Short mmCIF file of C-alpha atoms in Angstrom, two decimals:
data_model
loop_
_atom_site.label_atom_id
_atom_site.label_comp_id
_atom_site.label_asym_id
_atom_site.label_seq_id
_atom_site.Cartn_x
_atom_site.Cartn_y
_atom_site.Cartn_z
CA UNK A 1012 74.86 -122.33 129.24
CA UNK A 1013 72.80 -125.13 127.68
CA UNK A 1014 69.32 -123.80 128.44
CA UNK A 1015 67.55 -126.88 127.09
CA UNK A 1016 69.63 -129.23 129.24
CA UNK A 1017 69.11 -127.09 132.35
CA UNK A 1018 65.35 -127.03 131.79
CA UNK A 1019 65.18 -130.77 131.02
CA UNK A 1020 66.95 -131.76 134.21
CA UNK A 1021 65.01 -129.19 136.22
CA UNK A 1022 61.81 -130.97 135.27
CA UNK A 1023 63.34 -134.24 136.45
CA UNK A 1024 64.13 -132.62 139.79
CA UNK A 1025 60.90 -130.71 140.28
CA UNK A 1026 60.26 -128.49 143.29
CA UNK A 1027 57.26 -129.41 145.49
CA UNK A 1028 54.52 -126.82 145.34
CA UNK A 1029 54.63 -124.23 148.10
CA UNK A 1030 57.91 -125.39 149.64
CA UNK A 1031 60.10 -122.50 150.86
CA UNK A 1032 63.54 -123.13 152.37
CA UNK A 1033 66.19 -120.84 153.84
CA UNK A 1034 69.95 -121.37 153.50
CA UNK A 1035 71.51 -120.80 156.92
CA UNK A 1036 74.70 -121.52 158.79
CA UNK A 1037 74.03 -125.23 158.39
CA UNK A 1038 72.97 -124.92 154.75
CA UNK A 1039 69.57 -126.40 153.84
CA UNK A 1040 67.99 -128.99 156.13
CA UNK A 1041 64.57 -130.61 156.07
CA UNK A 1042 62.91 -133.96 155.43
CA UNK A 1043 64.93 -135.86 152.84
CA UNK A 1044 61.98 -136.35 150.48
CA UNK A 1045 61.75 -132.57 150.01
CA UNK A 1046 65.37 -132.12 148.89
CA UNK A 1047 65.81 -133.60 145.42
CA UNK A 1048 65.33 -130.26 143.64
CA UNK A 1049 67.52 -128.45 146.17
CA UNK A 1050 70.41 -130.85 145.60
CA UNK A 1051 70.19 -130.45 141.84
CA UNK A 1052 70.13 -126.68 142.12
CA UNK A 1053 73.03 -126.59 144.59
CA UNK A 1054 75.00 -128.55 142.02
CA UNK A 1055 74.24 -125.73 139.56
CA UNK A 1056 75.19 -123.06 142.08
CA UNK A 1057 78.42 -124.81 143.04
CA UNK A 1058 79.52 -124.67 139.40
CA UNK A 1059 78.86 -120.92 139.23
CA UNK A 1060 80.75 -120.37 142.49
CA UNK A 1061 83.66 -122.45 141.22
CA UNK A 1062 83.80 -120.48 137.98
CA UNK A 1063 83.66 -117.18 139.84
CA UNK A 1064 86.41 -118.05 142.33
CA UNK A 1065 88.45 -120.15 139.87
CA UNK A 1066 88.65 -122.71 142.66
CA UNK A 1067 87.39 -126.10 143.73
CA UNK A 1068 84.10 -125.89 145.65
CA UNK A 1069 82.72 -128.57 147.96
CA UNK A 1070 79.17 -129.87 148.33
CA UNK A 1071 78.41 -131.90 151.46
CA UNK A 1072 75.19 -133.90 151.73
CA UNK A 1073 74.37 -134.18 155.44
CA UNK A 1074 71.97 -133.07 158.14
CA UNK A 1075 74.54 -133.45 160.93
CA UNK A 1076 72.76 -134.07 164.26
CA UNK A 1077 69.23 -134.04 162.79
CA UNK A 1078 67.12 -137.24 162.78
CA UNK A 1079 67.90 -139.90 160.20
CA UNK A 1080 64.85 -139.10 158.05
CA UNK A 1081 66.14 -135.55 157.50
CA UNK A 1082 68.91 -134.53 155.15
CA UNK A 1083 70.61 -131.37 154.00
CA UNK A 1084 73.31 -129.78 151.90
CA UNK A 1085 75.97 -127.16 152.41
CA UNK A 1086 78.48 -125.61 150.03
CA UNK A 1087 82.13 -125.24 151.02
CA UNK A 1088 84.16 -122.24 149.88
CA UNK A 1089 87.76 -122.36 148.53
CA UNK A 1090 89.71 -122.39 151.80
CA UNK A 1091 87.35 -124.87 153.43
CA UNK A 1092 85.25 -122.17 155.03
CA UNK A 1093 81.48 -121.74 154.98
CA UNK A 1094 79.81 -120.28 151.92
CA UNK A 1095 80.06 -116.49 151.63
CA UNK A 1096 76.90 -114.70 152.92
CA UNK A 1097 76.09 -113.14 149.55
CA UNK A 1098 76.07 -116.60 148.00
CA UNK A 1099 73.85 -117.90 150.80
CA UNK A 1100 71.29 -115.42 149.47
CA UNK A 1101 71.80 -116.77 145.95
CA UNK A 1102 71.31 -120.32 147.28
CA UNK A 1103 68.00 -119.39 148.90
CA UNK A 1104 66.82 -117.57 145.78
CA UNK A 1105 67.73 -120.46 143.49
CA UNK A 1106 66.26 -123.17 145.75
CA UNK A 1107 62.90 -121.40 145.96
CA UNK A 1108 62.62 -120.37 142.29
CA UNK A 1109 59.81 -121.84 140.23
CA UNK A 1110 60.89 -124.30 137.57
CA UNK A 1111 60.30 -121.94 134.65
CA UNK A 1112 62.48 -119.29 136.31
CA UNK A 1113 65.61 -121.41 136.92
CA UNK A 1114 67.47 -120.24 133.83
CA UNK A 1115 66.70 -116.58 134.57
CA UNK A 1116 67.91 -116.90 138.18
CA UNK A 1117 71.15 -118.53 137.03
CA UNK A 1118 71.68 -115.73 134.53
CA UNK A 1119 70.99 -113.11 137.20
CA UNK A 1120 73.52 -114.67 139.59
CA UNK A 1121 76.11 -114.93 136.84
CA UNK A 1122 75.62 -111.27 135.95
CA UNK A 1123 75.70 -109.96 139.53
CA UNK A 1124 78.81 -111.96 140.42
CA UNK A 1125 80.59 -111.43 137.09
CA UNK A 1126 80.86 -115.17 136.49
CA UNK A 1127 82.89 -116.16 133.43
CA UNK A 1128 80.81 -119.05 132.10
CA UNK A 1129 83.74 -120.20 129.96
CA UNK A 1130 85.86 -120.79 133.08
CA UNK A 1131 86.35 -124.41 134.09
CA UNK A 1132 84.67 -125.63 137.27
CA UNK A 1133 85.66 -128.37 139.71
CA UNK A 1134 83.34 -129.68 142.45
CA UNK A 1135 84.10 -132.24 145.17
CA UNK A 1136 81.17 -134.05 146.76
CA UNK A 1137 80.77 -135.97 150.00
CA UNK A 1138 77.92 -137.51 151.95
CA UNK A 1139 77.05 -138.97 155.34
CA UNK A 1140 75.56 -142.41 156.04
CA UNK A 1141 71.86 -141.53 155.86
CA UNK A 1142 69.83 -143.88 153.63
CA UNK A 1143 68.82 -140.90 151.45
CA UNK A 1144 72.31 -139.45 150.98
CA UNK A 1145 73.54 -141.50 148.02
CA UNK A 1146 70.52 -140.71 145.86
CA UNK A 1147 70.63 -137.02 146.81
CA UNK A 1148 74.34 -136.90 145.97
CA UNK A 1149 73.43 -138.07 142.47
CA UNK A 1150 71.06 -135.12 142.19
CA UNK A 1151 73.99 -132.82 143.00
CA UNK A 1152 76.03 -134.54 140.30
CA UNK A 1153 73.21 -133.95 137.80
CA UNK A 1154 73.35 -130.22 138.55
CA UNK A 1155 77.13 -130.09 138.25
CA UNK A 1156 77.15 -132.06 135.01
CA UNK A 1157 74.43 -130.09 133.23
CA UNK A 1158 76.53 -126.91 133.50
CA UNK A 1159 79.64 -128.70 132.28
CA UNK A 1160 81.41 -128.83 135.63
CA UNK A 1161 83.89 -131.55 136.52
CA UNK A 1162 83.44 -133.37 139.81
CA UNK A 1163 85.02 -135.90 142.13
CA UNK A 1164 82.68 -137.87 144.36
CA UNK A 1165 84.49 -138.83 147.57
CA UNK A 1166 81.49 -140.81 148.76
CA UNK A 1167 81.22 -141.40 152.50
CA UNK A 1168 83.24 -138.77 154.41
CA UNK A 1169 82.83 -136.69 157.54
CA UNK A 1170 81.91 -133.06 156.97
CA UNK A 1171 85.33 -131.88 158.27
CA UNK A 1172 87.09 -134.25 155.90
CA UNK A 1173 85.40 -132.65 152.90
CA UNK A 1174 86.33 -129.19 154.20
CA UNK A 1175 89.92 -130.44 154.51
CA UNK A 1176 89.91 -131.82 150.96
CA UNK A 1177 88.61 -128.54 149.52
CA UNK A 1178 91.31 -126.55 151.32
CA UNK A 1179 94.04 -128.95 150.16
CA UNK A 1180 92.86 -128.74 146.56
CA UNK A 1181 92.95 -124.96 146.56
CA UNK A 1182 96.33 -124.58 148.31
CA UNK A 1183 98.11 -126.97 145.95
CA UNK A 1184 98.80 -129.39 148.77
CA UNK A 1185 100.36 -126.84 151.12
CA UNK A 1186 97.67 -127.48 153.73
CA UNK A 1187 97.95 -131.24 153.27
CA UNK A 1188 97.57 -134.07 150.81
CA UNK A 1189 94.16 -133.93 149.15
CA UNK A 1190 93.13 -137.49 150.02
CA UNK A 1191 91.44 -139.14 152.97
CA UNK A 1192 94.74 -140.88 153.67
CA UNK A 1193 96.39 -137.45 153.71
CA UNK A 1194 93.89 -136.35 156.36
CA UNK A 1195 94.67 -139.38 158.50
CA UNK A 1196 98.42 -138.90 158.04
CA UNK A 1197 98.36 -135.22 158.94
CA UNK A 1198 96.36 -135.61 162.14
CA UNK A 1199 98.01 -138.82 163.30
CA UNK A 1200 101.51 -137.43 162.73
CA UNK A 1201 100.70 -134.38 164.87
CA UNK A 1202 99.23 -136.61 167.59
CA UNK A 1203 102.20 -138.98 167.60
CA UNK A 1204 104.70 -136.12 167.74
CA UNK A 1205 102.84 -134.55 170.66
CA UNK A 1206 102.54 -137.71 172.71
CA UNK A 1207 105.60 -139.83 171.89
CA UNK A 1208 107.58 -138.68 174.94
CA UNK A 1209 104.62 -139.34 177.20
CA UNK A 1210 103.95 -142.81 175.87
CA UNK A 1211 107.65 -143.68 175.88
CA UNK A 1212 107.90 -142.76 179.53
CA UNK A 1213 105.40 -145.46 180.42
CA UNK A 1214 102.11 -143.58 180.51
CA UNK A 1215 99.22 -145.81 181.45
CA UNK A 1216 97.17 -147.50 178.79
CA UNK A 1217 94.74 -144.84 177.62
CA UNK A 1218 91.26 -146.11 176.80
CA UNK A 1219 88.44 -143.94 175.47
CA UNK A 1220 84.84 -144.91 174.82
CA UNK A 1221 83.37 -143.13 171.79
CA UNK A 1222 79.67 -142.87 170.96
CA UNK A 1223 79.67 -142.43 167.18
CA UNK A 1224 75.95 -141.53 166.92
CA UNK A 1225 75.49 -144.46 164.48
CA UNK A 1226 77.08 -142.18 161.89
CA UNK A 1227 80.05 -141.70 159.61
CA UNK A 1228 82.49 -141.09 162.48
CA UNK A 1229 82.67 -144.80 163.33
CA UNK A 1230 83.57 -145.77 159.77
CA UNK A 1231 86.33 -143.17 159.56
CA UNK A 1232 87.76 -143.90 163.00
CA UNK A 1233 88.04 -147.58 162.07
CA UNK A 1234 89.98 -146.57 158.95
CA UNK A 1235 92.24 -144.27 160.98
CA UNK A 1236 93.10 -146.61 163.87
CA UNK A 1237 96.06 -148.14 162.05
CA UNK A 1238 97.70 -144.68 161.90
CA UNK A 1239 97.49 -144.16 165.67
CA UNK A 1240 99.76 -145.53 168.42
CA UNK A 1241 98.54 -148.67 170.16
CA UNK A 1242 98.69 -146.85 173.52
CA UNK A 1243 95.53 -145.00 172.54
CA UNK A 1244 92.76 -147.56 172.69
CA UNK A 1245 89.51 -146.42 171.08
CA UNK A 1246 86.34 -148.37 171.89
CA UNK A 1247 83.54 -147.50 169.46
CA UNK A 1248 79.85 -147.66 170.33
CA UNK A 1249 76.78 -146.84 168.23
CA UNK A 1250 78.93 -147.59 165.21
CA UNK A 1251 76.11 -147.82 162.69
CA UNK A 1252 75.78 -151.60 162.62
CA UNK A 1253 72.43 -151.23 164.36
CA UNK A 1254 70.22 -148.38 165.51
CA UNK A 1255 69.18 -145.19 163.74
CA UNK A 1256 71.47 -142.25 163.16
CA UNK A 1257 71.41 -139.79 166.11
CA UNK A 1258 68.56 -141.70 167.79
CA UNK A 1259 69.04 -141.52 171.57
CA UNK A 1260 72.75 -141.02 170.99
CA UNK A 1261 75.25 -138.50 169.69
CA UNK A 1262 76.61 -135.20 170.96
CA UNK A 1263 73.36 -133.24 170.67
CA UNK A 1264 71.41 -135.89 172.60
CA UNK A 1265 73.99 -136.05 175.41
CA UNK A 1266 74.19 -132.25 175.65
CA UNK A 1267 70.43 -131.70 175.64
CA UNK A 1268 69.47 -134.56 177.97
CA UNK A 1269 72.61 -134.44 180.14
CA UNK A 1270 72.86 -138.20 180.36
CA UNK A 1271 74.83 -140.93 178.59
CA UNK A 1272 73.60 -142.15 175.20
CA UNK A 1273 71.83 -145.42 174.61
CA UNK A 1274 74.20 -148.27 173.83
CA UNK A 1275 77.17 -147.34 176.02
CA UNK A 1276 77.79 -148.38 179.62
CA UNK A 1277 79.64 -145.63 181.48
CA UNK A 1278 81.56 -147.08 184.40
CA UNK A 1279 82.72 -144.79 187.24
CA UNK A 1280 85.34 -142.26 186.16
CA UNK A 1281 85.68 -143.65 182.62
CA UNK A 1282 86.45 -141.09 179.90
CA UNK A 1283 83.73 -141.07 177.26
CA UNK A 1284 82.87 -138.81 174.34
CA UNK A 1285 80.15 -138.51 171.72
CA UNK A 1286 80.33 -137.36 168.10
CA UNK A 1287 77.37 -136.11 166.12
CA UNK A 1288 76.12 -137.70 162.89
CA UNK A 1289 78.67 -136.10 160.54
CA UNK A 1290 81.51 -135.91 163.12
CA UNK A 1291 81.89 -132.14 163.33
CA UNK A 1292 80.84 -131.94 167.00
CA UNK A 1293 82.22 -133.59 170.11
CA UNK A 1294 81.35 -133.64 173.80
CA UNK A 1295 83.04 -135.44 176.72
CA UNK A 1296 81.44 -136.86 179.87
CA UNK A 1297 81.83 -139.34 182.72
CA UNK A 1298 80.01 -140.76 185.74
CA UNK A 1299 81.59 -140.19 189.14
CA UNK A 1300 81.93 -142.84 191.86
CA UNK A 1301 78.40 -142.03 193.06
CA UNK A 1302 76.95 -142.53 189.57
CA UNK A 1303 76.39 -138.81 188.98
CA UNK A 1304 76.71 -137.73 185.35
CA UNK A 1305 79.24 -135.01 184.49
CA UNK A 1306 79.17 -133.20 181.15
CA UNK A 1307 82.38 -131.66 179.74
CA UNK A 1308 81.28 -129.41 176.89
CA UNK A 1309 82.92 -127.05 174.45
CA UNK A 1310 83.67 -124.44 177.11
CA UNK A 1311 85.92 -126.80 179.07
CA UNK A 1312 87.41 -128.21 175.88
CA UNK A 1313 88.36 -124.67 174.79
CA UNK A 1314 89.72 -123.88 178.25
CA UNK A 1315 91.87 -127.02 178.30
CA UNK A 1316 93.36 -126.26 174.88
CA UNK A 1317 93.91 -122.55 175.43
CA UNK A 1318 95.56 -123.06 178.83
CA UNK A 1319 97.89 -125.65 177.27
CA UNK A 1320 98.81 -123.24 174.48
CA UNK A 1321 99.44 -120.51 177.03
CA UNK A 1322 101.80 -122.78 178.97
CA UNK A 1323 103.77 -123.67 175.83
CA UNK A 1324 104.08 -120.02 174.86
CA UNK A 1325 105.37 -119.22 178.31
CA UNK A 1326 107.98 -121.97 177.98
CA UNK A 1327 109.39 -120.38 174.83
CA UNK A 1328 109.38 -116.95 176.44
CA UNK A 1329 106.65 -115.48 174.28
CA UNK A 1330 104.01 -113.13 175.66
CA UNK A 1331 101.49 -113.75 172.90
CA UNK A 1332 97.82 -113.44 173.78
CA UNK A 1333 95.49 -116.29 172.96
CA UNK A 1334 91.78 -115.91 172.42
CA UNK A 1335 88.64 -117.96 172.67
CA UNK A 1336 85.49 -117.10 170.77
CA UNK A 1337 82.44 -118.00 172.85
CA UNK A 1338 78.82 -118.20 171.79
CA UNK A 1339 75.74 -117.28 173.78
CA UNK A 1340 75.65 -120.89 175.03
CA UNK A 1341 78.95 -120.49 176.89
CA UNK A 1342 78.41 -121.25 180.57
CA UNK A 1343 78.71 -118.19 182.77
CA UNK A 1344 81.33 -119.90 184.93
CA UNK A 1345 83.55 -120.52 181.91
CA UNK A 1346 83.35 -116.88 180.86
CA UNK A 1347 84.32 -115.70 184.33
CA UNK A 1348 87.18 -118.20 184.51
CA UNK A 1349 88.58 -117.11 181.16
CA UNK A 1350 88.28 -113.42 182.00
CA UNK A 1351 89.75 -113.69 185.49
CA UNK A 1352 92.31 -116.49 185.15
CA UNK A 1353 93.28 -116.84 181.50
CA UNK A 1354 92.93 -113.19 180.42
CA UNK A 1355 93.01 -114.22 176.77
CA UNK A 1356 92.32 -112.41 173.52
CA UNK A 1357 92.37 -113.68 169.95
CA UNK A 1358 95.00 -112.74 167.42
CA UNK A 1359 95.67 -114.42 164.09
CA UNK A 1360 99.23 -113.17 164.45
CA UNK A 1361 99.66 -115.63 167.33
CA UNK A 1362 99.35 -118.60 164.98
CA UNK A 1363 101.88 -117.12 162.57
CA UNK A 1364 104.30 -116.50 165.45
CA UNK A 1365 103.89 -120.08 166.67
CA UNK A 1366 104.78 -121.45 163.25
CA UNK A 1367 107.76 -119.13 163.08
CA UNK A 1368 108.97 -120.29 166.51
CA UNK A 1369 108.77 -123.92 165.43
CA UNK A 1370 111.19 -123.23 162.59
CA UNK A 1371 113.72 -121.21 164.57
CA UNK A 1372 116.85 -122.70 166.14
CA UNK A 1373 116.68 -122.25 169.92
CA UNK A 1374 117.66 -124.05 173.10
CA UNK A 1375 116.32 -127.56 173.75
CA UNK A 1376 113.42 -126.65 176.01
CA UNK A 1377 112.21 -123.85 173.79
CA UNK A 1378 112.64 -125.96 170.68
CA UNK A 1379 110.56 -128.78 172.17
CA UNK A 1380 107.80 -126.40 173.24
CA UNK A 1381 107.82 -124.68 169.84
CA UNK A 1382 107.48 -127.98 167.97
CA UNK A 1383 104.65 -128.98 170.30
CA UNK A 1384 102.95 -125.70 169.50
CA UNK A 1385 103.24 -126.46 165.80
CA UNK A 1386 101.64 -129.88 166.28
CA UNK A 1387 98.84 -128.41 168.40
CA UNK A 1388 98.09 -125.93 165.60
CA UNK A 1389 98.00 -128.82 163.08
CA UNK A 1390 95.35 -130.53 165.20
CA UNK A 1391 93.18 -127.46 165.86
CA UNK A 1392 93.67 -125.52 162.63
CA UNK A 1393 90.74 -127.09 160.84
CA UNK A 1394 88.36 -124.92 158.85
CA UNK A 1395 85.34 -126.20 160.79
CA UNK A 1396 84.76 -128.09 164.00
CA UNK A 1397 86.21 -131.58 163.68
CA UNK A 1398 85.34 -134.22 166.28
CA UNK A 1399 88.26 -136.47 165.31
CA UNK A 1400 90.96 -133.79 165.48
CA UNK A 1401 89.44 -132.34 168.66
CA UNK A 1402 89.41 -135.78 170.26
CA UNK A 1403 93.07 -136.39 169.38
CA UNK A 1404 94.15 -133.01 170.74
CA UNK A 1405 92.21 -133.48 173.98
CA UNK A 1406 93.67 -136.95 174.48
CA UNK A 1407 97.17 -135.62 173.78
CA UNK A 1408 96.87 -132.78 176.29
CA UNK A 1409 95.39 -134.98 179.01
CA UNK A 1410 98.26 -137.45 178.52
CA UNK A 1411 100.94 -134.75 178.49
CA UNK A 1412 99.58 -133.03 181.60
CA UNK A 1413 98.76 -136.28 183.37
CA UNK A 1414 95.18 -135.17 183.94
CA UNK A 1415 92.31 -137.49 184.70
CA UNK A 1416 88.89 -136.62 183.35
CA UNK A 1417 87.84 -135.63 186.89
CA UNK A 1418 90.80 -133.25 187.26
CA UNK A 1419 89.97 -131.67 183.91
CA UNK A 1420 86.36 -131.25 184.97
CA UNK A 1421 87.46 -129.57 188.21
CA UNK A 1422 89.14 -126.62 186.44
CA UNK A 1423 85.95 -124.71 187.25
CA UNK A 1424 82.39 -125.65 188.17
CA UNK A 1425 79.70 -125.05 185.58
CA UNK A 1426 76.52 -123.31 186.59
CA UNK A 1427 73.62 -125.79 186.27
CA UNK A 1428 71.90 -125.30 182.92
CA UNK A 1429 69.22 -126.68 180.68
CA UNK A 1430 68.52 -126.55 176.93
CA UNK A 1431 65.02 -127.10 175.56
CA UNK A 1432 63.27 -126.92 172.19
CA UNK A 1433 59.88 -125.37 171.45
CA UNK A 1434 58.03 -126.20 168.23
CA UNK A 1435 56.64 -123.12 166.49
CA UNK A 1436 54.84 -122.48 163.22
CA UNK A 1437 57.61 -120.20 161.93
CA UNK A 1438 60.96 -120.10 163.71
CA UNK A 1439 61.86 -116.91 161.84
CA UNK A 1440 59.41 -115.02 164.06
CA UNK A 1441 62.28 -114.96 166.56
CA UNK A 1442 64.80 -112.24 165.74
CA UNK A 1443 67.77 -111.65 168.05
CA UNK A 1444 70.55 -109.20 168.79
CA UNK A 1445 73.59 -108.96 171.12
CA UNK A 1446 75.19 -112.20 169.84
CA UNK A 1447 71.79 -113.95 169.95
CA UNK A 1448 71.39 -113.26 173.68
CA UNK A 1449 68.35 -110.94 173.46
CA UNK A 1450 65.14 -111.32 171.48
CA UNK A 1451 64.00 -108.37 169.37
CA UNK A 1452 60.83 -110.06 168.15
CA UNK A 1453 58.17 -111.01 168.91
CA UNK A 1454 57.49 -107.87 170.89
CA UNK A 1455 57.26 -108.41 174.62
CA UNK A 1456 59.09 -111.74 174.72
CA UNK A 1457 62.39 -110.33 175.96
CA UNK A 1458 60.63 -108.39 178.71
CA UNK A 1459 59.00 -111.60 179.92
CA UNK A 1460 62.36 -113.41 179.86
CA UNK A 1461 63.97 -110.57 181.85
CA UNK A 1462 61.29 -110.80 184.52
CA UNK A 1463 61.65 -114.58 184.76
CA UNK A 1464 65.43 -114.36 185.10
CA UNK A 1465 65.05 -112.01 188.09
CA UNK A 1466 63.37 -114.81 190.05
CA UNK A 1467 66.55 -116.91 190.31
CA UNK A 1468 70.12 -116.36 191.55
CA UNK A 1469 73.08 -116.33 189.14
CA UNK A 1470 70.61 -116.84 186.30
CA UNK A 1471 70.34 -115.94 182.66
CA UNK A 1472 68.28 -117.20 179.74
CA UNK A 1473 67.94 -116.58 176.03
CA UNK A 1474 66.11 -117.94 173.00
CA UNK A 1475 67.13 -118.26 169.37
CA UNK A 1476 65.67 -119.82 166.23
CA UNK A 1477 67.30 -123.12 165.31
CA UNK A 1478 69.33 -123.07 162.13
CA UNK A 1479 68.58 -126.73 161.47
CA UNK A 1480 65.10 -127.56 162.77
CA UNK A 1481 61.64 -125.98 162.88
CA UNK A 1482 62.05 -125.11 166.55
CA UNK A 1483 63.14 -122.33 168.87
CA UNK A 1484 66.00 -123.24 171.21
CA UNK A 1485 65.81 -122.17 174.85
CA UNK A 1486 68.86 -121.95 177.13
CA UNK A 1487 68.78 -121.23 180.87
CA UNK A 1488 71.25 -121.41 183.74
CA UNK A 1489 70.90 -120.72 187.46
CA UNK A 1490 72.37 -121.49 190.87
CA UNK A 1491 70.82 -124.97 191.07
CA UNK A 1492 69.68 -127.58 188.58
CA UNK A 1493 66.11 -127.30 189.85
CA UNK A 1494 66.11 -123.55 189.28
CA UNK A 1495 67.73 -123.90 185.85
CA UNK A 1496 65.07 -126.46 184.89
CA UNK A 1497 62.26 -124.24 186.19
CA UNK A 1498 63.58 -121.18 184.37
CA UNK A 1499 63.98 -123.09 181.11
CA UNK A 1500 60.43 -124.43 181.39
CA UNK A 1501 58.96 -120.99 182.14
CA UNK A 1502 60.82 -119.38 179.22
CA UNK A 1503 59.61 -122.22 176.97
CA UNK A 1504 56.03 -121.49 177.95
CA UNK A 1505 56.56 -117.81 177.08
CA UNK A 1506 57.98 -118.74 173.68
CA UNK A 1507 55.08 -121.08 173.01
CA UNK A 1508 52.53 -118.40 173.89
CA UNK A 1509 54.19 -115.39 172.22
CA UNK A 1510 55.99 -116.94 169.26
CA UNK A 1511 53.29 -119.13 167.75
CA UNK A 1512 53.86 -122.50 169.39
CA UNK A 1513 52.32 -125.55 167.71
CA UNK A 1514 51.22 -128.91 169.08
CA UNK A 1515 51.22 -129.63 172.79
CA UNK A 1516 52.64 -126.94 175.01
CA UNK A 1517 55.97 -127.48 176.83
CA UNK A 1518 55.73 -129.93 179.71
CA UNK A 1519 57.98 -130.53 182.67
CA UNK A 1520 60.08 -133.60 181.98
CA UNK A 1521 62.62 -133.41 184.81
#
């Protein structure tokens, strides 16, 4: 390790006094002007992780659905998965170290993780379309270079695309071709194979309006359109030619405000969807004939896909169980539907069996279903959420089943719900348990929430610290939208009072 070079570049990427950051599920995120030193140091850390694993490691510069003035960085592990928890701790330690301690922290990490500093290192780098991303990517490159690591800068990519590229690099192409074109080819081939019989049989022209959050998704969809059949007509809005990233648009805005984004006219019963800023989230929606907004979130997306998989498995005579992993945000109606109707469980063995079935010789019907299963797995088997692959799979299933967006929505009826944010001085004051559904601290908060929930029918509520913003997120559902809104507001007031709220207290906005 060239100590002089490390120290020289550290001084060029100095840490602001008093700044403390925490690496979480979303990596580091804050105002872009605070991140130069973090990017440099994550370049250093990526090299150590690459040397330790003897694999290519990814570094993605993005703040996903955060405002345009924010930015962030996350490291991607060898198979395209999130960074190992023990290395998240190293990332936090290194990012917060004082300048004179950088070399000692690097040496400590190398010792604890048995890093062979003579091992070669390869880093792949990507970034979103934020104005700050290109300069911050260069800071990552400085960190990689000073420790002698090799790198390939892919430039503007979606977060899922960089995850894909990392996985391809480390599986010697078995997962796919390690290029952006390889990504397009893999997903489009699976989509075409799934839908060719439907389109050939004269399925109606399928048009989809896509809100791209003024982010990278628009750029990549435009590149991909030539790989897709003409029967799928994609109409892009908020494509980045005007407007700020994630401002009054994008998946998080639509989910939180439960209304269409700015810049897209939603005509009655038109299928629409929104990506987030780095295209790893998607949400569908439509307006009915009366102009009422209908949100189709991850719960109904998961239900659509899992029910389709279950049907295909039944067609090939397999009794495999399929599972859905839900978060605390899963609507209570979706959980009941899955438990009572789908009766699904998760098993990794199911995927292996599906791939085996696709390779076996069998009768025509079973063979067709097995190949369809294989193509479905190719679309959903991404290492992280991927708005583009999710969108293609959803469109394929709707076409194959002949479902309108209204029929999809009618699978079950969501309980009315509301999500709010409460600004607090320190979001870490909120500690949770039971899959983030109950607050452990601050003391007394959960008891207040329990009492509030008792006031409304079919209700529940929980709070959790945001992993990406200096806020506490509040979720509530109840038997009516008015009651869900009231419960969310009352819980927000409790959070503000008991968890150190800052600024103006929560106000009713509905």
